[in-house]
PDB file of C-alpha atoms in Angstrom:
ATOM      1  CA  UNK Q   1       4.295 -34.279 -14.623  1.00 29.00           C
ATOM      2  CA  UNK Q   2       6.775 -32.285 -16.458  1.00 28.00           C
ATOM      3  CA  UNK Q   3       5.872 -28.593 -16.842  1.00 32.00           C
ATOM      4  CA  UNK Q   4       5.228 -27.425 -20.370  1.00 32.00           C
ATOM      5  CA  UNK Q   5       7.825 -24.552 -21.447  1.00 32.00           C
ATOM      6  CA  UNK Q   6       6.524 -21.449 -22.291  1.00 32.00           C
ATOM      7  CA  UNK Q   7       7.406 -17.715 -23.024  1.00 35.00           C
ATOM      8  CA  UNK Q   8       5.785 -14.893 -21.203  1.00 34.00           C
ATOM      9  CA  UNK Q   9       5.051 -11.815 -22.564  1.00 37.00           C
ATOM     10  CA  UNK Q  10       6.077  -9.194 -19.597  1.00 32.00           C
ATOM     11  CA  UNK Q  11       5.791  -6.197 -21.949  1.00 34.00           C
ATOM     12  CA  UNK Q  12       3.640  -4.619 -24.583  1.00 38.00           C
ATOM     13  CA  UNK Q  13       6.833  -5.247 -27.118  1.00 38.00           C
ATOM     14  CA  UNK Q  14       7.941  -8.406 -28.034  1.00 39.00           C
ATOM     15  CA  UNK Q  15      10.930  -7.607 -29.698  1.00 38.00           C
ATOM     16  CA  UNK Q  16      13.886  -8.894 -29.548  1.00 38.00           C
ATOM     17  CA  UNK Q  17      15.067  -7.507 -26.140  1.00 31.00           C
ATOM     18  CA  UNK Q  18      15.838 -10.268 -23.630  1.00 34.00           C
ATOM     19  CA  UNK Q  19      14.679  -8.557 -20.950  1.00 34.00           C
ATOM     20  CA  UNK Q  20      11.080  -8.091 -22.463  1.00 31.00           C
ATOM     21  CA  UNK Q  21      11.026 -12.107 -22.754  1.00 33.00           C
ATOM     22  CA  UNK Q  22      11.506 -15.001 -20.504  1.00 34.00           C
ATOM     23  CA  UNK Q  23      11.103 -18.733 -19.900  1.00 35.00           C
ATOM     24  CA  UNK Q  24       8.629 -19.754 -17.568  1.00 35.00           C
ATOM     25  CA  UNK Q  25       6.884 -22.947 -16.819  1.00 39.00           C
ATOM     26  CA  UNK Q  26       3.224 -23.667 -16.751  1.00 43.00           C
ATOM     27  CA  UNK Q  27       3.013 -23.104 -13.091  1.00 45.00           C
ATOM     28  CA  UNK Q  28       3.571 -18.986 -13.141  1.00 46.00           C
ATOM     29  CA  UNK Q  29       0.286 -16.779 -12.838  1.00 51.00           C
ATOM     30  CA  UNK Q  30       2.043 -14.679 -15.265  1.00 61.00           C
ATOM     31  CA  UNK Q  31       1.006 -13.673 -18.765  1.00 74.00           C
ATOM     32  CA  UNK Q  32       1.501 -17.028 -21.076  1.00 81.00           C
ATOM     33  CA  UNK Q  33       2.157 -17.112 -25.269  1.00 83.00           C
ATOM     34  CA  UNK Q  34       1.615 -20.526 -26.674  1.00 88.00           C
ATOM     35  CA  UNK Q  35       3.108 -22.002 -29.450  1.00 87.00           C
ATOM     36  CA  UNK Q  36       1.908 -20.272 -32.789  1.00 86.00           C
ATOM     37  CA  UNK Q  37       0.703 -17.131 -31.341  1.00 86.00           C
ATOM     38  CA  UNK Q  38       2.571 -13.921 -32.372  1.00 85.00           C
ATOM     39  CA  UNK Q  39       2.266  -9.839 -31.047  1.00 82.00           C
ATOM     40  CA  UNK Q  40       0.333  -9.469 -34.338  1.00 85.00           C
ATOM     41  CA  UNK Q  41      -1.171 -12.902 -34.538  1.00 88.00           C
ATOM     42  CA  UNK Q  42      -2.911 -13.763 -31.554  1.00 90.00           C
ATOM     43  CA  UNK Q  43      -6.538 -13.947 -29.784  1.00 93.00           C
ATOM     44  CA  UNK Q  44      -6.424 -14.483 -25.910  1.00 93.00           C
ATOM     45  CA  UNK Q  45      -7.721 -16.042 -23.015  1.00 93.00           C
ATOM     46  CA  UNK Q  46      -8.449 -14.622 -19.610  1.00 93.00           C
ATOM     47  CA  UNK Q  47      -8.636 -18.003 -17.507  1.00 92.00           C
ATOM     48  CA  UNK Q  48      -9.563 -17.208 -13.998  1.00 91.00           C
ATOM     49  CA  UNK Q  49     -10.426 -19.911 -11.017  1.00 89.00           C
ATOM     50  CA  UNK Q  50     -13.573 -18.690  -9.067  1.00 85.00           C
ATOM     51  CA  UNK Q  51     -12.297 -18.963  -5.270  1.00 84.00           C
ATOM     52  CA  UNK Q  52     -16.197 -18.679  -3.864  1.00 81.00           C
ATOM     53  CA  UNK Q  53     -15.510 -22.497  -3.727  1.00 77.00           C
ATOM     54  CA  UNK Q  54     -12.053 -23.965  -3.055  1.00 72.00           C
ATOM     55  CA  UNK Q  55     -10.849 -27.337  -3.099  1.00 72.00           C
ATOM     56  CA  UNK Q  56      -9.367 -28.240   0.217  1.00 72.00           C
ATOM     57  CA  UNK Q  57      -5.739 -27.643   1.526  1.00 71.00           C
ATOM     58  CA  UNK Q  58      -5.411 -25.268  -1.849  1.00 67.00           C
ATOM     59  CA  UNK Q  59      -4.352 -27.627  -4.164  1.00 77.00           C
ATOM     60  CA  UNK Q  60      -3.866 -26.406  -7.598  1.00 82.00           C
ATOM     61  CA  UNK Q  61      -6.164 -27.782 -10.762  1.00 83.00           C
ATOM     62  CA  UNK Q  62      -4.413 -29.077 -13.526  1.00 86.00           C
ATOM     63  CA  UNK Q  63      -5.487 -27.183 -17.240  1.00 88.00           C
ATOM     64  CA  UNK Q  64      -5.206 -28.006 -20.687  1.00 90.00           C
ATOM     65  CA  UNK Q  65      -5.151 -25.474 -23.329  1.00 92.00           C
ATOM     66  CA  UNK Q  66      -4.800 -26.206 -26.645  1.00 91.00           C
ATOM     67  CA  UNK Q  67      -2.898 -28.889 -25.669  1.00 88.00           C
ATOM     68  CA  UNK Q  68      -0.424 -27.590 -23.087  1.00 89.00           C
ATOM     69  CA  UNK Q  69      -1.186 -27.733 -19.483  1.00 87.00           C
ATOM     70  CA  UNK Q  70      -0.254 -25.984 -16.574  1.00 83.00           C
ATOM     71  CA  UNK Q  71      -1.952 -25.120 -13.268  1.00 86.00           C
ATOM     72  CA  UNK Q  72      -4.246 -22.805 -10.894  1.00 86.00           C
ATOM     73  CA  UNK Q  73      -4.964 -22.049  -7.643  1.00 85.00           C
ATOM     74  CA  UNK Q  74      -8.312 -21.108  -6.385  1.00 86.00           C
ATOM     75  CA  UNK Q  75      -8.347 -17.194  -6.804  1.00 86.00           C
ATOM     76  CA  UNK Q  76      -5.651 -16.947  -9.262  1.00 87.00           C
ATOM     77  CA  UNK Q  77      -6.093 -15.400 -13.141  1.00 89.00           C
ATOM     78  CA  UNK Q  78      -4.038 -16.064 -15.701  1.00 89.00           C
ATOM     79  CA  UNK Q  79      -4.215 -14.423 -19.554  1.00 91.00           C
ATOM     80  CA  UNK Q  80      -2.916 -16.603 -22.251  1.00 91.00           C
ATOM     81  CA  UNK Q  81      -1.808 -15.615 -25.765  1.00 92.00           C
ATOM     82  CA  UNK Q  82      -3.002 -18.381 -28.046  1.00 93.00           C
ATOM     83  CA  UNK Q  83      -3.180 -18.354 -32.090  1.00 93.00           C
ATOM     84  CA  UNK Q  84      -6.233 -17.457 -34.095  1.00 93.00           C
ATOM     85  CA  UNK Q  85      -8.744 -20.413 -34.872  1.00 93.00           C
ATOM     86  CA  UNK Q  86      -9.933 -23.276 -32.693  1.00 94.00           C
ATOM     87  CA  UNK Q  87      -8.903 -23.067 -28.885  1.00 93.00           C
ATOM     88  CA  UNK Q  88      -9.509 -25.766 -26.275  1.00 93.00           C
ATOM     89  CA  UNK Q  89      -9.975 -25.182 -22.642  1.00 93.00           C
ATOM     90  CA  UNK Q  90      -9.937 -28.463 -20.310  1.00 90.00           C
ATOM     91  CA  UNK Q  91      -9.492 -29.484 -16.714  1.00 86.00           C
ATOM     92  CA  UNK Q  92      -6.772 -31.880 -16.663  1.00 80.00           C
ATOM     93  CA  UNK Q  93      -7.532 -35.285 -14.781  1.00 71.00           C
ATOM     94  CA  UNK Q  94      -5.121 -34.813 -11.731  1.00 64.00           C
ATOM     95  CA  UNK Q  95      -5.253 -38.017  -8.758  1.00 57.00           C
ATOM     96  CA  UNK Q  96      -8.129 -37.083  -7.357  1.00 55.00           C
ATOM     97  CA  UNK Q  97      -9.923 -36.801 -10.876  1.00 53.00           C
ATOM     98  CA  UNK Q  98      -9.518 -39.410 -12.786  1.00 51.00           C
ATOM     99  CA  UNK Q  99     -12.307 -41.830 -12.513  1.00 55.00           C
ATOM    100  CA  UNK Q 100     -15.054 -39.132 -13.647  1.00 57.00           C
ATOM    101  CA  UNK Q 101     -16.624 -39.663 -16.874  1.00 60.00           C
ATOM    102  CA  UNK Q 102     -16.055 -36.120 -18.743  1.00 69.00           C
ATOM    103  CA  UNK Q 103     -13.942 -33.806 -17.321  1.00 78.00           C
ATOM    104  CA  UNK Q 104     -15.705 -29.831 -18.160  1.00 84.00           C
ATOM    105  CA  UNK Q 105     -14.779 -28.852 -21.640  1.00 88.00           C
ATOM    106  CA  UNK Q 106     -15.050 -25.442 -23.489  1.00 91.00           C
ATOM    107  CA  UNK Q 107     -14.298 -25.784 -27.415  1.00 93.00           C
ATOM    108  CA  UNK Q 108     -14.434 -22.578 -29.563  1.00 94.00           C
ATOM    109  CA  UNK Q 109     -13.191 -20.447 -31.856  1.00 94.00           C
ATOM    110  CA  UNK Q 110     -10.917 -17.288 -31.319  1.00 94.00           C
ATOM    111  CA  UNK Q 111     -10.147 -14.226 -33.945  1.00 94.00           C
ATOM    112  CA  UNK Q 112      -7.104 -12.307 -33.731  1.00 92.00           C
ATOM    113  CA  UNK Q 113      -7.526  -9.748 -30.995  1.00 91.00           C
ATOM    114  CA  UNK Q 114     -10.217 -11.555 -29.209  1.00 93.00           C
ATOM    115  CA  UNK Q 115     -10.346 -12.225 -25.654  1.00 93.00           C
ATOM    116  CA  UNK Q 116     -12.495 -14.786 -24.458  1.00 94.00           C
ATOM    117  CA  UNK Q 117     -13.013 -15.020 -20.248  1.00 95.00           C
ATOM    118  CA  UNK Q 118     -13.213 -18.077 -19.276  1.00 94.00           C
ATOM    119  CA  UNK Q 119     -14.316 -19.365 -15.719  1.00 93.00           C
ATOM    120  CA  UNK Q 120     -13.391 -22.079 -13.545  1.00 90.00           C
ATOM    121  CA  UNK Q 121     -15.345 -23.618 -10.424  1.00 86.00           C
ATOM    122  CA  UNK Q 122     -14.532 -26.275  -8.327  1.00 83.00           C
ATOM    123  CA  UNK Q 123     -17.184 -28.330  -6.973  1.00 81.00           C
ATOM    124  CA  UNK Q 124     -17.268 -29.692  -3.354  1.00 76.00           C
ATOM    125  CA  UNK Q 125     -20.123 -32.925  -4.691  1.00 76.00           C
ATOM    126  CA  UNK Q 126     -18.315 -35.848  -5.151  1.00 72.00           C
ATOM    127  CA  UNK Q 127     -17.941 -37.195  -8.634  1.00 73.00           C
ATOM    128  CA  UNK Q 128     -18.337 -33.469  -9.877  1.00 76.00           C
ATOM    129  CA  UNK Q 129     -15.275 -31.955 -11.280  1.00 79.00           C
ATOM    130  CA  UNK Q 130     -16.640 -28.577 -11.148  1.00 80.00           C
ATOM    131  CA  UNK Q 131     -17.447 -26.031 -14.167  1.00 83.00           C
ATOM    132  CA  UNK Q 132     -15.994 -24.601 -16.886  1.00 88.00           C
ATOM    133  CA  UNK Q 133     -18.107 -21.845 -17.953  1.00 88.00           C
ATOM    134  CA  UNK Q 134     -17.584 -18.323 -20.675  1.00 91.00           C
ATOM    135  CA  UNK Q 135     -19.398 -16.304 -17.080  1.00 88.00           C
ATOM    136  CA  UNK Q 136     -18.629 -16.229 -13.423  1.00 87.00           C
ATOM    137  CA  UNK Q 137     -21.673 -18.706 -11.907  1.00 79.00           C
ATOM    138  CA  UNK Q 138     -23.739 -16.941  -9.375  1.00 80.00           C
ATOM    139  CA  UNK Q 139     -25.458 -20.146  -7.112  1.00 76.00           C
ATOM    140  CA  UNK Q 140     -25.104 -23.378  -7.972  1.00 76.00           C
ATOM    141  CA  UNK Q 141     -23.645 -24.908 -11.383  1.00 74.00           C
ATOM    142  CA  UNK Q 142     -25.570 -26.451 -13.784  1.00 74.00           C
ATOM    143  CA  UNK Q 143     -23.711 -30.148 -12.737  1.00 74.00           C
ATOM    144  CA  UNK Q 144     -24.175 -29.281  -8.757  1.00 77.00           C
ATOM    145  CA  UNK Q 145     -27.627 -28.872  -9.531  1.00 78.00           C
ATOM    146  CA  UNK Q 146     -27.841 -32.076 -11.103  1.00 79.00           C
ATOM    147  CA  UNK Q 147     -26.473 -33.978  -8.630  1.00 78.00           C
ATOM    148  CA  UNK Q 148     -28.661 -32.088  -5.989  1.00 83.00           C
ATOM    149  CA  UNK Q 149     -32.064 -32.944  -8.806  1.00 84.00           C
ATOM    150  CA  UNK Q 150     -30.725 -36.751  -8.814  1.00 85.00           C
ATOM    151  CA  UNK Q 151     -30.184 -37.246  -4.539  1.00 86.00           C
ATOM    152  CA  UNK Q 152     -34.178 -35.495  -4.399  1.00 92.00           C
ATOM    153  CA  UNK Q 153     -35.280 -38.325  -6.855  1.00 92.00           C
ATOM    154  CA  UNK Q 154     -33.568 -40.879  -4.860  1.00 93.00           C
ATOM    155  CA  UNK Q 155     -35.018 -39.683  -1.479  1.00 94.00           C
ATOM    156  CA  UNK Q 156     -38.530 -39.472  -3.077  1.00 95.00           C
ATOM    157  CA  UNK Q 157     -38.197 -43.368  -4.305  1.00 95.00           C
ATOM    158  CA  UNK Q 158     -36.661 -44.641  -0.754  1.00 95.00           C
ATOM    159  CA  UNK Q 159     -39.745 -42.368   0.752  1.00 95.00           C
ATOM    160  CA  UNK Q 160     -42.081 -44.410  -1.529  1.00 95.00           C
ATOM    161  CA  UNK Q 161     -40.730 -47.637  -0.754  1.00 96.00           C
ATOM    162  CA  UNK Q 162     -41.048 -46.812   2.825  1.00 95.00           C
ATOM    163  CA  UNK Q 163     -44.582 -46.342   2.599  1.00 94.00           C
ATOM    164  CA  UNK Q 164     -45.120 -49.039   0.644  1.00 94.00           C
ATOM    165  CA  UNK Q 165     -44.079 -51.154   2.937  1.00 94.00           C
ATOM    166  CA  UNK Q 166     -45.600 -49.720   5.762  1.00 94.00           C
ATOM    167  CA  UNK Q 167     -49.106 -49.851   4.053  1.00 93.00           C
ATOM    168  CA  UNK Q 168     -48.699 -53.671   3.206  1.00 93.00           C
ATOM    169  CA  UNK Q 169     -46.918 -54.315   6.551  1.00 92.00           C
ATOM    170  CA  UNK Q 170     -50.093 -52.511   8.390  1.00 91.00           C
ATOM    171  CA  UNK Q 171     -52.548 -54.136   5.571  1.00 90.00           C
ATOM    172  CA  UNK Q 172     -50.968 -57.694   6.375  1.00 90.00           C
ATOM    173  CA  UNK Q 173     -51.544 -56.902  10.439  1.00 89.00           C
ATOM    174  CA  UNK Q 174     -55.260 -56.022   9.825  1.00 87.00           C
ATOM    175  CA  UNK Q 175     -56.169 -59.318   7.437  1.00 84.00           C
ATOM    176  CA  UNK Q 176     -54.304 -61.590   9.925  1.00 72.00           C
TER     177      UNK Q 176
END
């Protein structure tokens, strides 16, 4: 994957000073401008990856915003300068990730001086790519609990068939 170029904003001033600006991939925890946002233009977005639950070896998680993507680690924050109107927040399919059905997916609209926090967390269930939420989750996530709701139902219907067979194996013993 090639990183996706983008400008930093390291000070308050954007002008023209080349010390105040500099290139930086997608990979830096540092404060990110995309394309189209300005110093008198923009709405932001405080992105931050809740390390309560971690994905093992600390991999980083692959993000797209608005169409450019770049990565976090578990604990790590980022704020990103993005232009008024429609923003798009979604976990990238990385290897590990790519046969789920819908990766998490946070569509909304930003106004100029807006920030919006937006929360990551990683899920440990298999076939659950974890949460993308506008607050930090406290507990489980609406998709863990989902998967947790679905293995009950399945150990309730294996439990029934168990005792179903038991009562015609033991019904069959006494008729005999």
């Amino acid at each position: 994957m090639v990183p996706v170029r983008l400008i930093a904003w390291l000070s308050g001033n954007w002008g023209d000073k080349k010390g105040c600006l500099r290139d930086m991939t997608g990979d830096s925890p540092d404060f990110h401008a995309l394309p189209g946002a300005t110093p008198e233009n923009s709405a932001f977005i405080d992105l931050h990856f809740d390390p309560s639950v971690s994905p093992l070896l600390n991999m980083t998680v692959p993000f797209t915003i608005n169409g450019r993507q770049f990565r976090l680690s578990p604990g790590q924050s980022t704020k990103i300068a993005v232009p008024p109107g429609l923003a798009q927040v979604v976990l990238a399919p990385n290897f590990g990730r790519l046969f789920y059905d819908s990766m998490p997916r946070l569509d909304f609209v930003v106004h100029t001086g807006q920030t919006v926090p937006v929360f990551y967390r990683y899920s440990t269930f298999r076939r659950n790519p974890g949460s993308l939420t506008f607050q930090k989750l406290e507990g489980r996530s609406p998709s863990e609990q989902r998967t947790i709701d679905e293995m009950k139902y399945i150990v309730v219907v294996a439990l029934g068939m168990v005792v179903a067979a038991l009562a015609i194996s033991f019904a069959l013993s006494l008729w005999s």
